[in-house]
Amino acid sequence: MLLKDSYDVIVVGAGPVGLFLATELQRFGVGVAVLERLEAPSEQIKAGSVGSPSAEIFDQRGLLDRFPQPDLSIFPKGMPVGHFSGLWLLRGAPELRTLPVFAQQAVVEAELETYARTLGVPVLRGCTVTGLDGERVTAEHEGAAVELTARFVVGCDGGRSTVRRLAGFAFEGTPATITGRQALVDIAGPNPLAKGWHRTGTGMVVFGPGPQRVLTVEFDGPPADRDAPLSREEIEGSLRRTSGTGVVVDRLVTGTRWTDNTRQATRYRLGNVLLAGDAAHVHPPFGGQGLNLGFQDAVNLGWKLAATIAGWAPEGLLDTYHEERAPVAAAALANTRAQVALMRPDPQTSALREVFTDLLAYDEPNAHLTRLMSGVDRPYPMDSDHPEAGRIAADRPVGDARLWELLRRPGGLLLDATPDGDAAKVAAPWAGRVAVAEGPQNLLIRPDGVVAWGSAGTDGLERALTTWFGPH
């Protein structure tokens, strides 16, 4: 149960993004609570991994060890970074320094809820938000009306967000044209499905990587009722149509439908209400980009919201959340639309896929798509010409520690490599907001791990400190 009726921030939605945002706020001492409609975490099969940039953020928070990496020796030629429209040809790019987190979304969500509760974040399940009016949030819990107040409300409640609807956010994009199904099933032997992604004359069929996981894509329009339970007969029929085999499904363990409905909020903030994750942007799940987008939203928003509540945020800081994150999501929406187009079962698309496959054999097009899919192709705009500016700082030794270990302390970090500590002297008025460590080079790093400034000397440092950490 909630311990009080007023909070600095109420996060609506206890999925991975909402839980992670709540922990980010709690680290800064912000009074935060999470409201969740579901009584228990969903067991539906969803994402199977978390992208490399978010794995780096997990490392910076000391969470990465909660997700042991699988045996990668099964990839004798090196693990592909990912696929584009079912083409497993992405080989990586220099900007991707960390392996993705290979864990099912349900596992990630369970670990984050444990982490949140350990930090003292109240998570109230079975609580449905019914109204927003300024700082007042009304909800229903166990049949009773609940009224809470909060300075800010963040909708992390998914693609059909109640918060987005109640607050009046515009959600623009393109409607669904396909039906996708993903499930864990038991298949009767002998299993006629081949491992991997296969484009056929009727759509796409996927078997693996696990022994039960199947996925189909059919280009016959959206489902008549997306919310109706997925049945064993339905997934078996889809598998037969897309594979052209007589596959028999003995048992459906869990399954879900999805579409290529692709939309984005025109703004991520309206007054004291903000959106993050699928509440701000939805797209088909190809390439597993959704969780990475959501976690990057959360880590970008968390410290800016905390600074605003604490009173030291420079003017306009909270609005940079939309300015930085919306273009990254727009690029993901565009590339998933392209992936759908490249899957269509017609002769023209077949010819296009052949050309596309040939292009991906070359290093630069391959690296470009890898950057695009991971979201590292668009560094945030910074008033600095340092090569790392606008990107998550690469890990490196700093004294007896790693840089990412130092970033586990909430706040900014200045690495000072000047001979007489000149950078530290410039940053002294920001003590309490920015920690200082003697480092191998001069870098100012925001609380989200992003490099805001770097230089051989101190030129531009005071301006960067004021821009991101307010006047002293």
Short mmCIF file of N, CA and C in Angstrom, two decimals, residues 283-352:
data_model
loop_
_atom_site.label_atom_id
_atom_site.label_comp_id
_atom_site.label_asym_id
_atom_site.label_seq_id
_atom_site.Cartn_x
_atom_site.Cartn_y
_atom_site.Cartn_z
N HIS A 283 5.70 0.96 -32.20
CA HIS A 283 6.17 0.50 -33.50
C HIS A 283 6.22 -1.02 -33.45
N PRO A 284 6.28 -1.68 -34.61
CA PRO A 284 6.42 -3.14 -34.57
C PRO A 284 7.74 -3.54 -33.92
N PRO A 285 7.81 -4.75 -33.36
CA PRO A 285 8.95 -5.10 -32.49
C PRO A 285 10.20 -5.56 -33.21
N PHE A 286 10.30 -5.37 -34.52
CA PHE A 286 11.44 -5.92 -35.26
C PHE A 286 12.76 -5.30 -34.82
N GLY A 287 13.70 -6.16 -34.50
CA GLY A 287 15.01 -5.70 -34.05
C GLY A 287 15.09 -5.47 -32.56
N GLY A 288 13.99 -5.68 -31.83
CA GLY A 288 14.02 -5.54 -30.37
C GLY A 288 14.43 -4.16 -29.89
N GLN A 289 13.90 -3.11 -30.54
CA GLN A 289 14.33 -1.75 -30.21
C GLN A 289 13.53 -1.10 -29.09
N GLY A 290 12.35 -1.64 -28.79
CA GLY A 290 11.44 -0.97 -27.88
C GLY A 290 11.97 -0.77 -26.47
N LEU A 291 12.52 -1.83 -25.86
CA LEU A 291 13.01 -1.71 -24.50
C LEU A 291 14.19 -0.75 -24.42
N ASN A 292 15.09 -0.82 -25.39
CA ASN A 292 16.23 0.09 -25.38
C ASN A 292 15.77 1.54 -25.47
N LEU A 293 14.80 1.82 -26.36
CA LEU A 293 14.26 3.17 -26.46
C LEU A 293 13.68 3.61 -25.12
N GLY A 294 12.90 2.73 -24.49
CA GLY A 294 12.26 3.10 -23.24
C GLY A 294 13.23 3.35 -22.11
N PHE A 295 14.25 2.50 -21.99
CA PHE A 295 15.23 2.71 -20.92
C PHE A 295 16.02 4.01 -21.15
N GLN A 296 16.32 4.31 -22.40
CA GLN A 296 17.03 5.55 -22.68
C GLN A 296 16.15 6.76 -22.40
N ASP A 297 14.83 6.64 -22.66
CA ASP A 297 13.90 7.69 -22.24
C ASP A 297 14.00 7.90 -20.73
N ALA A 298 13.94 6.80 -19.99
CA ALA A 298 13.89 6.88 -18.52
C ALA A 298 15.15 7.51 -17.94
N VAL A 299 16.32 7.10 -18.44
CA VAL A 299 17.55 7.62 -17.87
C VAL A 299 17.76 9.08 -18.26
N ASN A 300 17.24 9.48 -19.42
CA ASN A 300 17.32 10.87 -19.84
C ASN A 300 16.39 11.75 -19.01
N LEU A 301 15.17 11.25 -18.78
CA LEU A 301 14.19 12.03 -18.05
C LEU A 301 14.45 12.07 -16.56
N GLY A 302 14.92 10.99 -15.98
CA GLY A 302 15.01 10.88 -14.53
C GLY A 302 15.77 12.01 -13.87
N TRP A 303 17.00 12.26 -14.31
CA TRP A 303 17.81 13.27 -13.64
C TRP A 303 17.29 14.68 -13.91
N LYS A 304 16.70 14.89 -15.08
CA LYS A 304 16.17 16.22 -15.39
C LYS A 304 14.94 16.53 -14.54
N LEU A 305 14.11 15.52 -14.33
CA LEU A 305 12.95 15.70 -13.47
C LEU A 305 13.40 15.91 -12.03
N ALA A 306 14.40 15.16 -11.59
CA ALA A 306 14.92 15.32 -10.23
C ALA A 306 15.51 16.71 -10.02
N ALA A 307 16.25 17.20 -11.01
CA ALA A 307 16.84 18.54 -10.90
C ALA A 307 15.76 19.61 -10.83
N THR A 308 14.69 19.42 -11.60
CA THR A 308 13.59 20.38 -11.58
C THR A 308 12.92 20.41 -10.21
N ILE A 309 12.70 19.24 -9.65
CA ILE A 309 12.06 19.15 -8.33
C ILE A 309 12.97 19.73 -7.25
N ALA A 310 14.27 19.48 -7.37
CA ALA A 310 15.23 20.00 -6.38
C ALA A 310 15.43 21.50 -6.48
N GLY A 311 15.07 22.09 -7.63
CA GLY A 311 15.15 23.53 -7.78
C GLY A 311 16.41 24.07 -8.40
N TRP A 312 17.33 23.19 -8.83
CA TRP A 312 18.57 23.71 -9.42
C TRP A 312 18.63 23.55 -10.94
N ALA A 313 17.58 23.05 -11.54
CA ALA A 313 17.60 22.85 -12.99
C ALA A 313 17.67 24.18 -13.72
N PRO A 314 18.53 24.28 -14.71
CA PRO A 314 18.53 25.49 -15.54
C PRO A 314 17.22 25.61 -16.31
N GLU A 315 16.90 26.81 -16.73
CA GLU A 315 15.66 27.03 -17.45
C GLU A 315 15.59 26.17 -18.71
N GLY A 316 14.48 25.49 -18.89
CA GLY A 316 14.28 24.70 -20.09
C GLY A 316 14.87 23.31 -20.04
N LEU A 317 15.50 22.91 -18.93
CA LEU A 317 16.14 21.59 -18.89
C LEU A 317 15.13 20.48 -19.14
N LEU A 318 13.95 20.56 -18.52
CA LEU A 318 12.99 19.48 -18.66
C LEU A 318 12.50 19.35 -20.11
N ASP A 319 12.47 20.46 -20.83
CA ASP A 319 12.04 20.40 -22.23
C ASP A 319 13.07 19.74 -23.13
N THR A 320 14.32 19.68 -22.68
CA THR A 320 15.32 18.99 -23.51
C THR A 320 15.07 17.49 -23.55
N TYR A 321 14.23 16.98 -22.64
CA TYR A 321 13.88 15.56 -22.71
C TYR A 321 13.22 15.24 -24.04
N HIS A 322 12.22 15.99 -24.41
CA HIS A 322 11.57 15.77 -25.72
C HIS A 322 12.54 16.07 -26.85
N GLU A 323 13.27 17.16 -26.73
CA GLU A 323 14.17 17.57 -27.82
C GLU A 323 15.23 16.52 -28.11
N GLU A 324 15.71 15.83 -27.10
CA GLU A 324 16.75 14.83 -27.30
C GLU A 324 16.19 13.46 -27.67
N ARG A 325 15.08 13.09 -27.06
CA ARG A 325 14.60 11.73 -27.24
C ARG A 325 13.66 11.54 -28.43
N ALA A 326 12.87 12.55 -28.78
CA ALA A 326 11.89 12.38 -29.86
C ALA A 326 12.55 12.04 -31.20
N PRO A 327 13.67 12.68 -31.58
CA PRO A 327 14.28 12.30 -32.87
C PRO A 327 14.79 10.86 -32.89
N VAL A 328 15.25 10.35 -31.75
CA VAL A 328 15.73 8.97 -31.70
C VAL A 328 14.56 8.00 -31.92
N ALA A 329 13.43 8.27 -31.28
CA ALA A 329 12.26 7.42 -31.47
C ALA A 329 11.74 7.53 -32.89
N ALA A 330 11.74 8.72 -33.46
CA ALA A 330 11.26 8.89 -34.83
C ALA A 330 12.08 8.05 -35.80
N ALA A 331 13.38 7.97 -35.57
CA ALA A 331 14.24 7.14 -36.43
C ALA A 331 13.90 5.67 -36.28
N ALA A 332 13.58 5.24 -35.05
CA ALA A 332 13.19 3.84 -34.85
C ALA A 332 11.87 3.53 -35.54
N LEU A 333 10.93 4.46 -35.46
CA LEU A 333 9.66 4.26 -36.15
C LEU A 333 9.88 4.13 -37.66
N ALA A 334 10.77 4.97 -38.19
CA ALA A 334 11.04 4.93 -39.62
C ALA A 334 11.68 3.60 -40.03
N ASN A 335 12.64 3.12 -39.24
CA ASN A 335 13.32 1.89 -39.67
C ASN A 335 12.43 0.66 -39.50
N THR A 336 11.50 0.68 -38.54
CA THR A 336 10.59 -0.47 -38.44
C THR A 336 9.57 -0.46 -39.57
N ARG A 337 9.15 0.72 -40.01
CA ARG A 337 8.29 0.78 -41.20
C ARG A 337 9.04 0.20 -42.40
N ALA A 338 10.31 0.55 -42.52
CA ALA A 338 11.10 0.03 -43.63
C ALA A 338 11.24 -1.49 -43.54
N GLN A 339 11.39 -2.01 -42.32
CA GLN A 339 11.52 -3.46 -42.17
C GLN A 339 10.24 -4.19 -42.58
N VAL A 340 9.09 -3.61 -42.24
CA VAL A 340 7.83 -4.20 -42.68
C VAL A 340 7.76 -4.22 -44.21
N ALA A 341 8.12 -3.10 -44.82
CA ALA A 341 8.08 -3.02 -46.28
C ALA A 341 8.99 -4.06 -46.92
N LEU A 342 10.13 -4.33 -46.29
CA LEU A 342 11.10 -5.27 -46.85
C LEU A 342 10.71 -6.73 -46.62
N MET A 343 9.65 -6.96 -45.88
CA MET A 343 9.16 -8.32 -45.64
C MET A 343 8.02 -8.72 -46.58
N ARG A 344 7.43 -7.77 -47.25
CA ARG A 344 6.20 -8.06 -48.00
C ARG A 344 6.42 -9.18 -49.01
N PRO A 345 5.46 -10.11 -49.09
CA PRO A 345 5.64 -11.31 -49.93
C PRO A 345 5.22 -11.07 -51.38
N ASP A 346 6.02 -10.29 -52.10
CA ASP A 346 5.73 -10.07 -53.52
C ASP A 346 7.05 -10.06 -54.29
N PRO A 347 7.02 -10.25 -55.61
CA PRO A 347 8.27 -10.33 -56.39
C PRO A 347 9.11 -9.07 -56.33
N GLN A 348 8.48 -7.90 -56.28
CA GLN A 348 9.24 -6.65 -56.22
C GLN A 348 10.05 -6.56 -54.92
N THR A 349 9.42 -6.95 -53.82
CA THR A 349 10.14 -6.93 -52.54
C THR A 349 11.25 -7.97 -52.53
N SER A 350 11.02 -9.10 -53.17
CA SER A 350 12.08 -10.12 -53.25
C SER A 350 13.31 -9.56 -53.92
N ALA A 351 13.11 -8.81 -55.00
CA ALA A 351 14.25 -8.22 -55.70
C ALA A 351 14.94 -7.18 -54.83
N LEU A 352 14.14 -6.41 -54.10
CA LEU A 352 14.72 -5.39 -53.21
C LEU A 352 15.53 -6.04 -52.10
#
